[in-house]
Amino acid sequence: FIALAGVAAEFGVVMLVYLNQAIKKHQPTTPVELRECVIEGAVLRVRPKAMTVAVIIAGLLPIMIGVGTGSELMQRIAAPMIGGMITAPLVSMLVIPVLFYMWKVKKL
């Protein structure tokens, strides 16, 4: 669970870094320009995030389908990790940019 929290926090922090870089690069003055900056910053993170999630899930799937000594315990650890690795990127890609936009649009 600590690993999942760390990956989710990293997703959020790196997303904020990319959003801030896009805003510094373009200096938006209208809400439409701000929206375009947020979209640009978020889109840059799609491929790296998808690759990270795919690798982590690919590493956890053998644990989920494994049989043998200790597999029941390991499956109980891997199941929430897989679920979290599906939801954490979605939150990072959908919720964080929207909240960032709402926060920044008030400052324009």
PDB file of C-alpha atoms in Angstrom:
ATOM      1  CA  PHE A   1       0.000   0.000   0.000  1.00  0.00           C
ATOM      2  CA  ILE A   2       2.934   2.305   0.644  1.00  0.00           C
ATOM      3  CA  ALA A   3       4.219   1.654  -2.870  1.00  0.00           C
ATOM      4  CA  LEU A   4       0.823   2.549  -4.325  1.00  0.00           C
ATOM      5  CA  ALA A   5       0.703   5.764  -2.302  1.00  0.00           C
ATOM      6  CA  GLY A   6       4.181   6.654  -3.515  1.00  0.00           C
ATOM      7  CA  VAL A   7       3.344   6.055  -7.164  1.00  0.00           C
ATOM      8  CA  ALA A   8       0.070   7.984  -6.867  1.00  0.00           C
ATOM      9  CA  ALA A   9       1.858  10.912  -5.219  1.00  0.00           C
ATOM     10  CA  GLU A  10       4.522  10.852  -7.917  1.00  0.00           C
ATOM     11  CA  PHE A  11       1.837  10.886 -10.619  1.00  0.00           C
ATOM     12  CA  GLY A  12       0.238  13.962  -9.067  1.00  0.00           C
ATOM     13  CA  VAL A  13       3.444  15.877  -8.430  1.00  0.00           C
ATOM     14  CA  VAL A  14       4.865  15.249 -11.889  1.00  0.00           C
ATOM     15  CA  MET A  15       1.522  16.236 -13.440  1.00  0.00           C
ATOM     16  CA  LEU A  16       1.639  19.546 -11.556  1.00  0.00           C
ATOM     17  CA  VAL A  17       5.211  20.125 -12.734  1.00  0.00           C
ATOM     18  CA  TYR A  18       4.200  19.617 -16.364  1.00  0.00           C
ATOM     19  CA  LEU A  19       1.134  21.840 -15.993  1.00  0.00           C
ATOM     20  CA  ASN A  20       3.235  24.622 -14.468  1.00  0.00           C
ATOM     21  CA  GLN A  21       5.843  24.285 -17.234  1.00  0.00           C
ATOM     22  CA  ALA A  22       3.162  24.640 -19.912  1.00  0.00           C
ATOM     23  CA  ILE A  23       1.823  27.760 -18.201  1.00  0.00           C
ATOM     24  CA  LYS A  24       5.283  29.302 -17.874  1.00  0.00           C
ATOM     25  CA  LYS A  25       6.003  28.515 -21.524  1.00  0.00           C
ATOM     26  CA  HIS A  26       2.848  30.120 -22.962  1.00  0.00           C
ATOM     27  CA  GLN A  27       1.875  32.750 -20.353  1.00  0.00           C
ATOM     28  CA  PRO A  28      -1.908  32.467 -20.880  1.00  0.00           C
ATOM     29  CA  THR A  29      -4.007  35.603 -20.454  1.00  0.00           C
ATOM     30  CA  THR A  30      -7.492  34.217 -21.124  1.00  0.00           C
ATOM     31  CA  PRO A  31      -9.333  31.170 -19.798  1.00  0.00           C
ATOM     32  CA  VAL A  32      -9.240  29.602 -23.268  1.00  0.00           C
ATOM     33  CA  GLU A  33      -5.450  29.933 -23.459  1.00  0.00           C
ATOM     34  CA  LEU A  34      -5.164  28.546 -19.930  1.00  0.00           C
ATOM     35  CA  ARG A  35      -7.304  25.566 -20.915  1.00  0.00           C
ATOM     36  CA  GLU A  36      -5.044  24.888 -23.899  1.00  0.00           C
ATOM     37  CA  CYS A  37      -1.971  25.050 -21.648  1.00  0.00           C
ATOM     38  CA  VAL A  38      -3.510  22.607 -19.179  1.00  0.00           C
ATOM     39  CA  ILE A  39      -4.413  20.212 -21.986  1.00  0.00           C
ATOM     40  CA  GLU A  40      -0.908  20.465 -23.444  1.00  0.00           C
ATOM     41  CA  GLY A  41       0.719  19.774 -20.082  1.00  0.00           C
ATOM     42  CA  ALA A  42      -1.581  16.836 -19.351  1.00  0.00           C
ATOM     43  CA  VAL A  43      -1.161  15.250 -22.780  1.00  0.00           C
ATOM     44  CA  LEU A  44       2.611  15.181 -22.362  1.00  0.00           C
ATOM     45  CA  ARG A  45       2.165  12.796 -19.423  1.00  0.00           C
ATOM     46  CA  VAL A  46      -0.101  10.239 -21.110  1.00  0.00           C
ATOM     47  CA  ARG A  47       2.557   7.955 -22.617  1.00  0.00           C
ATOM     48  CA  PRO A  48       4.963   7.892 -19.632  1.00  0.00           C
ATOM     49  CA  LYS A  49       2.076   7.290 -17.259  1.00  0.00           C
ATOM     50  CA  ALA A  50       0.620   4.515 -19.421  1.00  0.00           C
ATOM     51  CA  MET A  51       4.004   2.807 -19.624  1.00  0.00           C
ATOM     52  CA  THR A  52       4.515   3.029 -15.856  1.00  0.00           C
ATOM     53  CA  VAL A  53       1.082   1.566 -15.165  1.00  0.00           C
ATOM     54  CA  ALA A  54       1.538  -1.189 -17.751  1.00  0.00           C
ATOM     55  CA  VAL A  55       4.875  -2.262 -16.282  1.00  0.00           C
ATOM     56  CA  ILE A  56       3.583  -2.287 -12.702  1.00  0.00           C
ATOM     57  CA  ILE A  57       0.437  -4.221 -13.627  1.00  0.00           C
ATOM     58  CA  ALA A  58       2.483  -6.648 -15.745  1.00  0.00           C
ATOM     59  CA  GLY A  59       4.683  -7.259 -12.719  1.00  0.00           C
ATOM     60  CA  LEU A  60       1.715  -7.846 -10.435  1.00  0.00           C
ATOM     61  CA  LEU A  61      -0.307 -10.127 -12.721  1.00  0.00           C
ATOM     62  CA  PRO A  62       1.914 -13.200 -12.165  1.00  0.00           C
ATOM     63  CA  ILE A  63       1.394 -12.723  -8.437  1.00  0.00           C
ATOM     64  CA  MET A  64      -2.381 -12.601  -8.959  1.00  0.00           C
ATOM     65  CA  ILE A  65      -2.547 -15.777 -11.038  1.00  0.00           C
ATOM     66  CA  GLY A  66       0.158 -17.658  -9.167  1.00  0.00           C
ATOM     67  CA  VAL A  67      -0.522 -20.802  -7.196  1.00  0.00           C
ATOM     68  CA  GLY A  68       1.583 -22.338  -4.523  1.00  0.00           C
ATOM     69  CA  THR A  69       2.847 -21.638  -1.060  1.00  0.00           C
ATOM     70  CA  GLY A  70       2.010 -18.122   0.044  1.00  0.00           C
ATOM     71  CA  SER A  71       0.077 -17.243  -3.106  1.00  0.00           C
ATOM     72  CA  GLU A  72      -3.137 -16.510  -1.200  1.00  0.00           C
ATOM     73  CA  LEU A  73      -1.386 -13.900   0.911  1.00  0.00           C
ATOM     74  CA  MET A  74       0.394 -12.347  -2.058  1.00  0.00           C
ATOM     75  CA  GLN A  75      -2.851 -12.162  -4.045  1.00  0.00           C
ATOM     76  CA  ARG A  76      -4.419 -10.153  -1.234  1.00  0.00           C
ATOM     77  CA  ILE A  77      -1.539  -7.704  -1.480  1.00  0.00           C
ATOM     78  CA  ALA A  78      -1.481  -7.534  -5.289  1.00  0.00           C
ATOM     79  CA  ALA A  79      -5.236  -7.070  -5.842  1.00  0.00           C
ATOM     80  CA  PRO A  80      -5.486  -3.598  -4.259  1.00  0.00           C
ATOM     81  CA  MET A  81      -2.251  -2.599  -5.966  1.00  0.00           C
ATOM     82  CA  ILE A  82      -3.690  -3.480  -9.371  1.00  0.00           C
ATOM     83  CA  GLY A  83      -6.922  -1.646  -8.582  1.00  0.00           C
ATOM     84  CA  GLY A  84      -4.988   1.364  -7.389  1.00  0.00           C
ATOM     85  CA  MET A  85      -2.805   1.348 -10.476  1.00  0.00           C
ATOM     86  CA  ILE A  86      -5.946   1.553 -12.574  1.00  0.00           C
ATOM     87  CA  THR A  87      -7.540   4.402 -10.604  1.00  0.00           C
ATOM     88  CA  ALA A  88      -4.465   6.504  -9.697  1.00  0.00           C
ATOM     89  CA  PRO A  89      -3.600   7.430 -13.299  1.00  0.00           C
ATOM     90  CA  LEU A  90      -7.235   8.232 -14.030  1.00  0.00           C
ATOM     91  CA  VAL A  91      -7.361  10.622 -11.093  1.00  0.00           C
ATOM     92  CA  SER A  92      -4.046  12.110 -12.112  1.00  0.00           C
ATOM     93  CA  MET A  93      -5.071  12.558 -15.749  1.00  0.00           C
ATOM     94  CA  LEU A  94      -8.636  13.753 -15.207  1.00  0.00           C
ATOM     95  CA  VAL A  95      -9.109  15.281 -11.766  1.00  0.00           C
ATOM     96  CA  ILE A  96      -5.789  17.057 -11.172  1.00  0.00           C
ATOM     97  CA  PRO A  97      -5.803  19.038 -14.457  1.00  0.00           C
ATOM     98  CA  VAL A  98      -9.412  20.126 -13.874  1.00  0.00           C
ATOM     99  CA  LEU A  99      -8.690  21.262 -10.315  1.00  0.00           C
ATOM    100  CA  PHE A 100      -5.511  22.984 -11.501  1.00  0.00           C
ATOM    101  CA  TYR A 101      -7.459  24.823 -14.203  1.00  0.00           C
ATOM    102  CA  MET A 102     -10.151  25.913 -11.736  1.00  0.00           C
ATOM    103  CA  TRP A 103      -7.466  27.165  -9.345  1.00  0.00           C
ATOM    104  CA  LYS A 104      -5.496  29.049 -12.010  1.00  0.00           C
ATOM    105  CA  VAL A 105      -8.508  30.546 -13.813  1.00  0.00           C
ATOM    106  CA  LYS A 106      -9.394  32.456 -10.635  1.00  0.00           C
ATOM    107  CA  LYS A 107      -5.988  34.148 -10.769  1.00  0.00           C
ATOM    108  CA  LEU A 108      -6.413  35.439 -14.345  1.00  0.00           C
TER     109      LEU A 108
END
